[in-house]
């Protein structure tokens, strides 16, 4: 999107002329304005209207029609201008019989206005404005006639611009948000280049200010590993987990939004603001008083109009207000529109290059077209609350193994919600229940395999992949029925068993170091153990290898839960000592709580 002051089409005189006239009119509006001053303001107040109507010729049918009880939109402005046009044509005839302005041109415009036809409004508006410009510049005849006719046309031109300005004066943002209003306004000189409708476009936003170019560039790059990126990711995580909720009203949603955003913008103030005709829900204000971002919000999508269009008008009001108060030729700011759970960041009122928008939309439409045919094909799975798109997984040798889901599965103390129990035929040709884990991020598959081969993790059988869906890893099921329990629930009363378990943990940590591997999340819910009743031997089974990988390469995720009480930093490297410190701390805590 691009704002009108920076994205105006070159060569168009309409906006320029109207802005000039508006400024003059604003300076000339006084309570003691003479009755005979030719101004549409005489027709917007009751007293002036009555005085003016006494001077209207009784044979002026257009004016009489406008005075009827059921007046169409802007009838007073329409009648006032048409009456002025009659007088202008009379004066033009007195100067030269060859000069005449056809009223039908203006009647067509006002007819389009009355019938709410924004397409005709826009084209007719441009045609009339260009005609008046051309008449004033090219009026023929002797010099005296030319000067006189130019003066009359110039007066008519000013009256036309004032009339149009009155009709298309900027709306309040909340009014502009409604489609019945902005479709009108966008056809006139107060329209904003925000791609609604599509012909209201201008230069790509990245060409108008380096801040917008930087914004677009960052979006194409990998997420950096710095403090600002970590804070932004944390904020995004909090917003995603709160803003989808139901809120009692708009103020409640705004409070929740601002609470999460303020820690991210510590060098700016975020509060409600007011400027010009706009009273947005919030603004990011710099220490020098300049506004860097405008925030508009609707509690639920579609509530009280289009929040995107409301943002457009709020920014326009902001830019107009700042340009009037300060010197400068342009104003830039980001705009944040919140439509219930959806958040959109815009700048300069052109959110994307039109070519990019078309490409993205085209891809979505193509995907819809192709995908519709698959709706008739039933998915292979039919178990409630289980995935239905996976039917086989690929094992190490490249062959595939079919499997069927049985039910969702949850380990005692596990935080993972995408675990499922399934059945398959294993390598020894016997049916076996397996655990299937759907992973939406990365997975340390190689680390899992190496540790499993040494007996410290469930066997990893293979992975099921479907284009467009996250991978699903099939592995050995370590169940409670087999006496496996998470470390946080270990109940051994014999100190010898605890010593054996500690020895197993030490062996596991040495194995990680030997292969230069790290796990990253060795909390007690991810470490299973069991004791063989006959022999007293202890086994260790480590789960959740999502973050695992090579030492010096594997990193914690940026959105790591801050309540997890893990060492290191979000986005930082996972260290050997992190794993050993976390696991041994929880081991000692559980041992002490059981043995004393």
PDB file of C-alpha atoms in Angstrom, residues 268-467:
ATOM      1  CA  UNK A 268       9.029   3.457  22.090  1.00  0.00           C
ATOM      2  CA  UNK A 269       5.766   4.115  23.868  1.00  0.00           C
ATOM      3  CA  UNK A 270       2.659   2.188  22.825  1.00  0.00           C
ATOM      4  CA  UNK A 271      -0.622   3.852  23.711  1.00  0.00           C
ATOM      5  CA  UNK A 272      -3.879   5.178  22.259  1.00  0.00           C
ATOM      6  CA  UNK A 273      -3.491   8.345  20.188  1.00  0.00           C
ATOM      7  CA  UNK A 274      -5.557  10.897  18.313  1.00  0.00           C
ATOM      8  CA  UNK A 275      -4.718  13.013  15.284  1.00  0.00           C
ATOM      9  CA  UNK A 276      -6.877  14.761  12.721  1.00  0.00           C
ATOM     10  CA  UNK A 277     -10.055  12.794  12.117  1.00  0.00           C
ATOM     11  CA  UNK A 278      -8.434   9.597  13.390  1.00  0.00           C
ATOM     12  CA  UNK A 279      -8.614   8.062  16.830  1.00  0.00           C
ATOM     13  CA  UNK A 280      -6.779   4.727  16.317  1.00  0.00           C
ATOM     14  CA  UNK A 281      -6.531   2.013  18.931  1.00  0.00           C
ATOM     15  CA  UNK A 282      -2.834   2.654  19.387  1.00  0.00           C
ATOM     16  CA  UNK A 283       0.396   4.155  18.099  1.00  0.00           C
ATOM     17  CA  UNK A 284       4.107   3.493  18.542  1.00  0.00           C
ATOM     18  CA  UNK A 285       5.536   6.865  19.509  1.00  0.00           C
ATOM     19  CA  UNK A 286       9.216   7.799  19.415  1.00  0.00           C
ATOM     20  CA  UNK A 287      10.930   9.883  22.090  1.00  0.00           C
ATOM     21  CA  UNK A 288      10.798  12.904  19.745  1.00  0.00           C
ATOM     22  CA  UNK A 289       7.014  12.590  19.453  1.00  0.00           C
ATOM     23  CA  UNK A 290       6.989  11.169  15.931  1.00  0.00           C
ATOM     24  CA  UNK A 291       4.664   8.235  15.285  1.00  0.00           C
ATOM     25  CA  UNK A 292       6.343   5.193  13.728  1.00  0.00           C
ATOM     26  CA  UNK A 293       3.364   2.827  13.641  1.00  0.00           C
ATOM     27  CA  UNK A 294      -0.415   2.995  13.829  1.00  0.00           C
ATOM     28  CA  UNK A 295      -2.486   0.161  15.297  1.00  0.00           C
ATOM     29  CA  UNK A 296      -6.134  -0.513  14.492  1.00  0.00           C
ATOM     30  CA  UNK A 297      -8.013  -3.449  15.978  1.00  0.00           C
ATOM     31  CA  UNK A 298     -11.304  -5.306  15.667  1.00  0.00           C
ATOM     32  CA  UNK A 299     -12.340  -7.815  18.304  1.00  0.00           C
ATOM     33  CA  UNK A 300     -13.493 -10.378  15.733  1.00  0.00           C
ATOM     34  CA  UNK A 301     -13.082 -10.595  11.932  1.00  0.00           C
ATOM     35  CA  UNK A 302     -15.687  -8.548  10.108  1.00  0.00           C
ATOM     36  CA  UNK A 303     -16.812  -6.664  13.194  1.00  0.00           C
ATOM     37  CA  UNK A 304     -17.769  -3.091  12.261  1.00  0.00           C
ATOM     38  CA  UNK A 305     -16.154  -3.106   8.839  1.00  0.00           C
ATOM     39  CA  UNK A 306     -12.751  -3.803   7.285  1.00  0.00           C
ATOM     40  CA  UNK A 307      -9.922  -3.046   9.722  1.00  0.00           C
ATOM     41  CA  UNK A 308      -7.448  -2.888   6.819  1.00  0.00           C
ATOM     42  CA  UNK A 309      -9.344   0.004   5.229  1.00  0.00           C
ATOM     43  CA  UNK A 310      -9.697   1.639   8.630  1.00  0.00           C
ATOM     44  CA  UNK A 311      -5.903   1.452   8.968  1.00  0.00           C
ATOM     45  CA  UNK A 312      -5.530   3.079   5.578  1.00  0.00           C
ATOM     46  CA  UNK A 313      -7.608   6.070   6.608  1.00  0.00           C
ATOM     47  CA  UNK A 314      -5.912   6.318  10.034  1.00  0.00           C
ATOM     48  CA  UNK A 315      -2.492   6.522   8.429  1.00  0.00           C
ATOM     49  CA  UNK A 316      -3.775   9.081   5.928  1.00  0.00           C
ATOM     50  CA  UNK A 317      -5.062  11.197   8.820  1.00  0.00           C
ATOM     51  CA  UNK A 318      -1.730  10.813  10.606  1.00  0.00           C
ATOM     52  CA  UNK A 319       0.285  11.849   7.549  1.00  0.00           C
ATOM     53  CA  UNK A 320      -2.005  14.819   6.887  1.00  0.00           C
ATOM     54  CA  UNK A 321      -1.779  15.959  10.482  1.00  0.00           C
ATOM     55  CA  UNK A 322       2.017  15.697  10.639  1.00  0.00           C
ATOM     56  CA  UNK A 323       2.516  17.425   7.313  1.00  0.00           C
ATOM     57  CA  UNK A 324       0.430  20.349   8.525  1.00  0.00           C
ATOM     58  CA  UNK A 325       2.373  20.622  11.792  1.00  0.00           C
ATOM     59  CA  UNK A 326       5.904  20.079  10.498  1.00  0.00           C
ATOM     60  CA  UNK A 327       7.971  20.853   7.439  1.00  0.00           C
ATOM     61  CA  UNK A 328       8.558  18.021   5.032  1.00  0.00           C
ATOM     62  CA  UNK A 329       7.294  16.482   1.847  1.00  0.00           C
ATOM     63  CA  UNK A 330       6.384  12.998   3.068  1.00  0.00           C
ATOM     64  CA  UNK A 331       5.580  10.836   6.059  1.00  0.00           C
ATOM     65  CA  UNK A 332       6.165   7.137   6.470  1.00  0.00           C
ATOM     66  CA  UNK A 333       4.992   4.734   9.139  1.00  0.00           C
ATOM     67  CA  UNK A 334       4.172   1.111   9.603  1.00  0.00           C
ATOM     68  CA  UNK A 335       0.564   0.101  10.104  1.00  0.00           C
ATOM     69  CA  UNK A 336      -0.535  -2.865  12.196  1.00  0.00           C
ATOM     70  CA  UNK A 337      -4.067  -4.109  11.642  1.00  0.00           C
ATOM     71  CA  UNK A 338      -5.451  -6.718  14.032  1.00  0.00           C
ATOM     72  CA  UNK A 339      -8.603  -8.488  12.874  1.00  0.00           C
ATOM     73  CA  UNK A 340      -9.475 -10.798  15.758  1.00  0.00           C
ATOM     74  CA  UNK A 341      -6.708 -13.436  15.786  1.00  0.00           C
ATOM     75  CA  UNK A 342      -5.149 -12.209  12.521  1.00  0.00           C
ATOM     76  CA  UNK A 343      -2.358  -9.629  12.394  1.00  0.00           C
ATOM     77  CA  UNK A 344      -1.197  -7.786   9.267  1.00  0.00           C
ATOM     78  CA  UNK A 345       1.783  -5.435   9.050  1.00  0.00           C
ATOM     79  CA  UNK A 346       1.691  -2.820   6.280  1.00  0.00           C
ATOM     80  CA  UNK A 347       3.733   0.207   5.424  1.00  0.00           C
ATOM     81  CA  UNK A 348       3.182   3.173   3.135  1.00  0.00           C
ATOM     82  CA  UNK A 349      -0.093   1.552   2.142  1.00  0.00           C
ATOM     83  CA  UNK A 350       1.081  -0.930  -0.372  1.00  0.00           C
ATOM     84  CA  UNK A 351       1.481  -4.297   1.308  1.00  0.00           C
ATOM     85  CA  UNK A 352       3.016  -6.087  -1.682  1.00  0.00           C
ATOM     86  CA  UNK A 353       4.167  -5.653  -5.224  1.00  0.00           C
ATOM     87  CA  UNK A 354       1.073  -6.328  -7.396  1.00  0.00           C
ATOM     88  CA  UNK A 355       3.039  -8.939  -9.400  1.00  0.00           C
ATOM     89  CA  UNK A 356       3.918 -10.789  -6.222  1.00  0.00           C
ATOM     90  CA  UNK A 357       0.328 -10.633  -5.017  1.00  0.00           C
ATOM     91  CA  UNK A 358      -0.851 -12.106  -8.299  1.00  0.00           C
ATOM     92  CA  UNK A 359       1.762 -14.864  -8.163  1.00  0.00           C
ATOM     93  CA  UNK A 360       0.857 -15.823  -4.601  1.00  0.00           C
ATOM     94  CA  UNK A 361      -2.871 -15.711  -5.324  1.00  0.00           C
ATOM     95  CA  UNK A 362      -2.354 -17.698  -8.531  1.00  0.00           C
ATOM     96  CA  UNK A 363      -0.470 -20.388  -6.628  1.00  0.00           C
ATOM     97  CA  UNK A 364      -3.231 -20.581  -4.035  1.00  0.00           C
ATOM     98  CA  UNK A 365      -5.908 -20.885  -6.723  1.00  0.00           C
ATOM     99  CA  UNK A 366      -3.906 -23.568  -8.543  1.00  0.00           C
ATOM    100  CA  UNK A 367      -3.436 -25.485  -5.297  1.00  0.00           C
ATOM    101  CA  UNK A 368      -7.177 -25.275  -4.667  1.00  0.00           C
ATOM    102  CA  UNK A 369      -7.982 -26.476  -8.162  1.00  0.00           C
ATOM    103  CA  UNK A 370      -5.691 -29.526  -7.898  1.00  0.00           C
ATOM    104  CA  UNK A 371      -6.612 -30.374  -4.298  1.00  0.00           C
ATOM    105  CA  UNK A 372     -10.360 -30.353  -4.924  1.00  0.00           C
ATOM    106  CA  UNK A 373     -10.072 -33.572  -6.910  1.00  0.00           C
ATOM    107  CA  UNK A 374      -8.611 -35.393  -3.904  1.00  0.00           C
ATOM    108  CA  UNK A 375     -11.643 -34.689  -1.749  1.00  0.00           C
ATOM    109  CA  UNK A 376     -13.439 -37.578  -3.452  1.00  0.00           C
ATOM    110  CA  UNK A 377     -10.644 -39.991  -2.498  1.00  0.00           C
ATOM    111  CA  UNK A 378     -11.145 -41.250   1.073  1.00  0.00           C
ATOM    112  CA  UNK A 379      -8.037 -41.078   3.278  1.00  0.00           C
ATOM    113  CA  UNK A 380      -6.462 -44.427   4.197  1.00  0.00           C
ATOM    114  CA  UNK A 381      -6.977 -44.009   7.967  1.00  0.00           C
ATOM    115  CA  UNK A 382     -10.305 -44.004   9.774  1.00  0.00           C
ATOM    116  CA  UNK A 383      -9.395 -43.966  13.478  1.00  0.00           C
ATOM    117  CA  UNK A 384     -10.843 -41.077  15.452  1.00  0.00           C
ATOM    118  CA  UNK A 385      -8.376 -38.374  16.575  1.00  0.00           C
ATOM    119  CA  UNK A 386      -5.537 -39.962  14.609  1.00  0.00           C
ATOM    120  CA  UNK A 387      -3.834 -38.858  11.372  1.00  0.00           C
ATOM    121  CA  UNK A 388      -5.478 -40.251   8.247  1.00  0.00           C
ATOM    122  CA  UNK A 389      -2.910 -39.519   5.559  1.00  0.00           C
ATOM    123  CA  UNK A 390      -0.051 -41.834   6.552  1.00  0.00           C
ATOM    124  CA  UNK A 391      -0.208 -45.486   5.523  1.00  0.00           C
ATOM    125  CA  UNK A 392       3.436 -46.623   5.418  1.00  0.00           C
ATOM    126  CA  UNK A 393       6.881 -45.608   6.623  1.00  0.00           C
ATOM    127  CA  UNK A 394      10.242 -45.965   4.963  1.00  0.00           C
ATOM    128  CA  UNK A 395      12.903 -47.998   6.760  1.00  0.00           C
ATOM    129  CA  UNK A 396      16.676 -47.705   6.548  1.00  0.00           C
ATOM    130  CA  UNK A 397      17.126 -49.965   3.490  1.00  0.00           C
ATOM    131  CA  UNK A 398      14.693 -47.841   1.459  1.00  0.00           C
ATOM    132  CA  UNK A 399      11.804 -50.298   1.540  1.00  0.00           C
ATOM    133  CA  UNK A 400       8.410 -49.353   2.974  1.00  0.00           C
ATOM    134  CA  UNK A 401       6.440 -50.855   5.826  1.00  0.00           C
ATOM    135  CA  UNK A 402       2.655 -50.418   6.147  1.00  0.00           C
ATOM    136  CA  UNK A 403       1.129 -49.481   9.491  1.00  0.00           C
ATOM    137  CA  UNK A 404      -2.257 -48.604  10.951  1.00  0.00           C
ATOM    138  CA  UNK A 405      -3.094 -46.204  13.732  1.00  0.00           C
ATOM    139  CA  UNK A 406      -4.760 -47.547  16.857  1.00  0.00           C
ATOM    140  CA  UNK A 407      -5.281 -44.530  19.080  1.00  0.00           C
ATOM    141  CA  UNK A 408      -3.670 -41.347  20.432  1.00  0.00           C
ATOM    142  CA  UNK A 409      -1.006 -42.025  23.034  1.00  0.00           C
ATOM    143  CA  UNK A 410       0.333 -40.088  26.000  1.00  0.00           C
ATOM    144  CA  UNK A 411       3.303 -40.999  28.144  1.00  0.00           C
ATOM    145  CA  UNK A 412       3.040 -40.266  31.815  1.00  0.00           C
ATOM    146  CA  UNK A 413       4.340 -36.725  32.229  1.00  0.00           C
ATOM    147  CA  UNK A 414       4.805 -36.171  28.471  1.00  0.00           C
ATOM    148  CA  UNK A 415       4.134 -32.710  27.010  1.00  0.00           C
ATOM    149  CA  UNK A 416       3.904 -33.904  23.398  1.00  0.00           C
ATOM    150  CA  UNK A 417       0.405 -33.920  21.933  1.00  0.00           C
ATOM    151  CA  UNK A 418       1.240 -35.610  18.619  1.00  0.00           C
ATOM    152  CA  UNK A 419       1.982 -39.148  19.820  1.00  0.00           C
ATOM    153  CA  UNK A 420      -0.014 -42.105  18.512  1.00  0.00           C
ATOM    154  CA  UNK A 421      -0.078 -45.844  18.968  1.00  0.00           C
ATOM    155  CA  UNK A 422      -0.040 -47.916  15.795  1.00  0.00           C
ATOM    156  CA  UNK A 423       0.482 -51.516  14.697  1.00  0.00           C
ATOM    157  CA  UNK A 424       2.844 -52.824  12.072  1.00  0.00           C
ATOM    158  CA  UNK A 425       4.757 -55.915  11.049  1.00  0.00           C
ATOM    159  CA  UNK A 426       8.375 -55.566  12.219  1.00  0.00           C
ATOM    160  CA  UNK A 427      11.530 -57.043  10.713  1.00  0.00           C
ATOM    161  CA  UNK A 428      10.979 -60.438  12.386  1.00  0.00           C
ATOM    162  CA  UNK A 429       7.576 -60.722  10.665  1.00  0.00           C
ATOM    163  CA  UNK A 430       5.561 -60.362  13.854  1.00  0.00           C
ATOM    164  CA  UNK A 431       2.887 -57.773  14.507  1.00  0.00           C
ATOM    165  CA  UNK A 432       4.011 -55.153  16.984  1.00  0.00           C
ATOM    166  CA  UNK A 433       2.583 -52.045  18.537  1.00  0.00           C
ATOM    167  CA  UNK A 434       4.740 -49.008  17.762  1.00  0.00           C
ATOM    168  CA  UNK A 435       4.814 -45.375  18.734  1.00  0.00           C
ATOM    169  CA  UNK A 436       4.329 -42.807  15.953  1.00  0.00           C
ATOM    170  CA  UNK A 437       5.458 -39.246  16.628  1.00  0.00           C
ATOM    171  CA  UNK A 438       4.424 -36.453  14.254  1.00  0.00           C
ATOM    172  CA  UNK A 439       7.132 -33.768  14.247  1.00  0.00           C
ATOM    173  CA  UNK A 440       6.298 -30.255  13.060  1.00  0.00           C
ATOM    174  CA  UNK A 441       9.864 -28.930  13.325  1.00  0.00           C
ATOM    175  CA  UNK A 442      13.247 -30.594  12.935  1.00  0.00           C
ATOM    176  CA  UNK A 443      14.205 -33.976  14.356  1.00  0.00           C
ATOM    177  CA  UNK A 444      17.588 -35.380  15.370  1.00  0.00           C
ATOM    178  CA  UNK A 445      17.107 -38.585  13.424  1.00  0.00           C
ATOM    179  CA  UNK A 446      20.797 -39.521  13.216  1.00  0.00           C
ATOM    180  CA  UNK A 447      21.394 -38.890  16.926  1.00  0.00           C
ATOM    181  CA  UNK A 448      18.325 -40.978  17.806  1.00  0.00           C
ATOM    182  CA  UNK A 449      19.527 -43.887  15.682  1.00  0.00           C
ATOM    183  CA  UNK A 450      23.037 -43.888  17.150  1.00  0.00           C
ATOM    184  CA  UNK A 451      21.823 -43.825  20.757  1.00  0.00           C
ATOM    185  CA  UNK A 452      19.097 -46.415  20.053  1.00  0.00           C
ATOM    186  CA  UNK A 453      21.665 -48.805  18.579  1.00  0.00           C
ATOM    187  CA  UNK A 454      23.463 -48.633  21.935  1.00  0.00           C
ATOM    188  CA  UNK A 455      20.319 -49.390  23.931  1.00  0.00           C
ATOM    189  CA  UNK A 456      19.599 -45.966  25.448  1.00  0.00           C
ATOM    190  CA  UNK A 457      16.617 -44.945  23.286  1.00  0.00           C
ATOM    191  CA  UNK A 458      13.641 -46.670  21.632  1.00  0.00           C
ATOM    192  CA  UNK A 459      14.467 -48.324  18.318  1.00  0.00           C
ATOM    193  CA  UNK A 460      13.754 -46.020  15.368  1.00  0.00           C
ATOM    194  CA  UNK A 461      12.025 -48.049  12.643  1.00  0.00           C
ATOM    195  CA  UNK A 462      11.471 -45.416   9.971  1.00  0.00           C
ATOM    196  CA  UNK A 463       9.683 -42.266   8.897  1.00  0.00           C
ATOM    197  CA  UNK A 464       6.432 -41.640   7.004  1.00  0.00           C
ATOM    198  CA  UNK A 465       6.428 -38.643   4.679  1.00  0.00           C
ATOM    199  CA  UNK A 466       3.541 -37.064   2.763  1.00  0.00           C
ATOM    200  CA  UNK A 467       4.074 -33.934   0.672  1.00  0.00           C
TER     201      UNK A 467
END
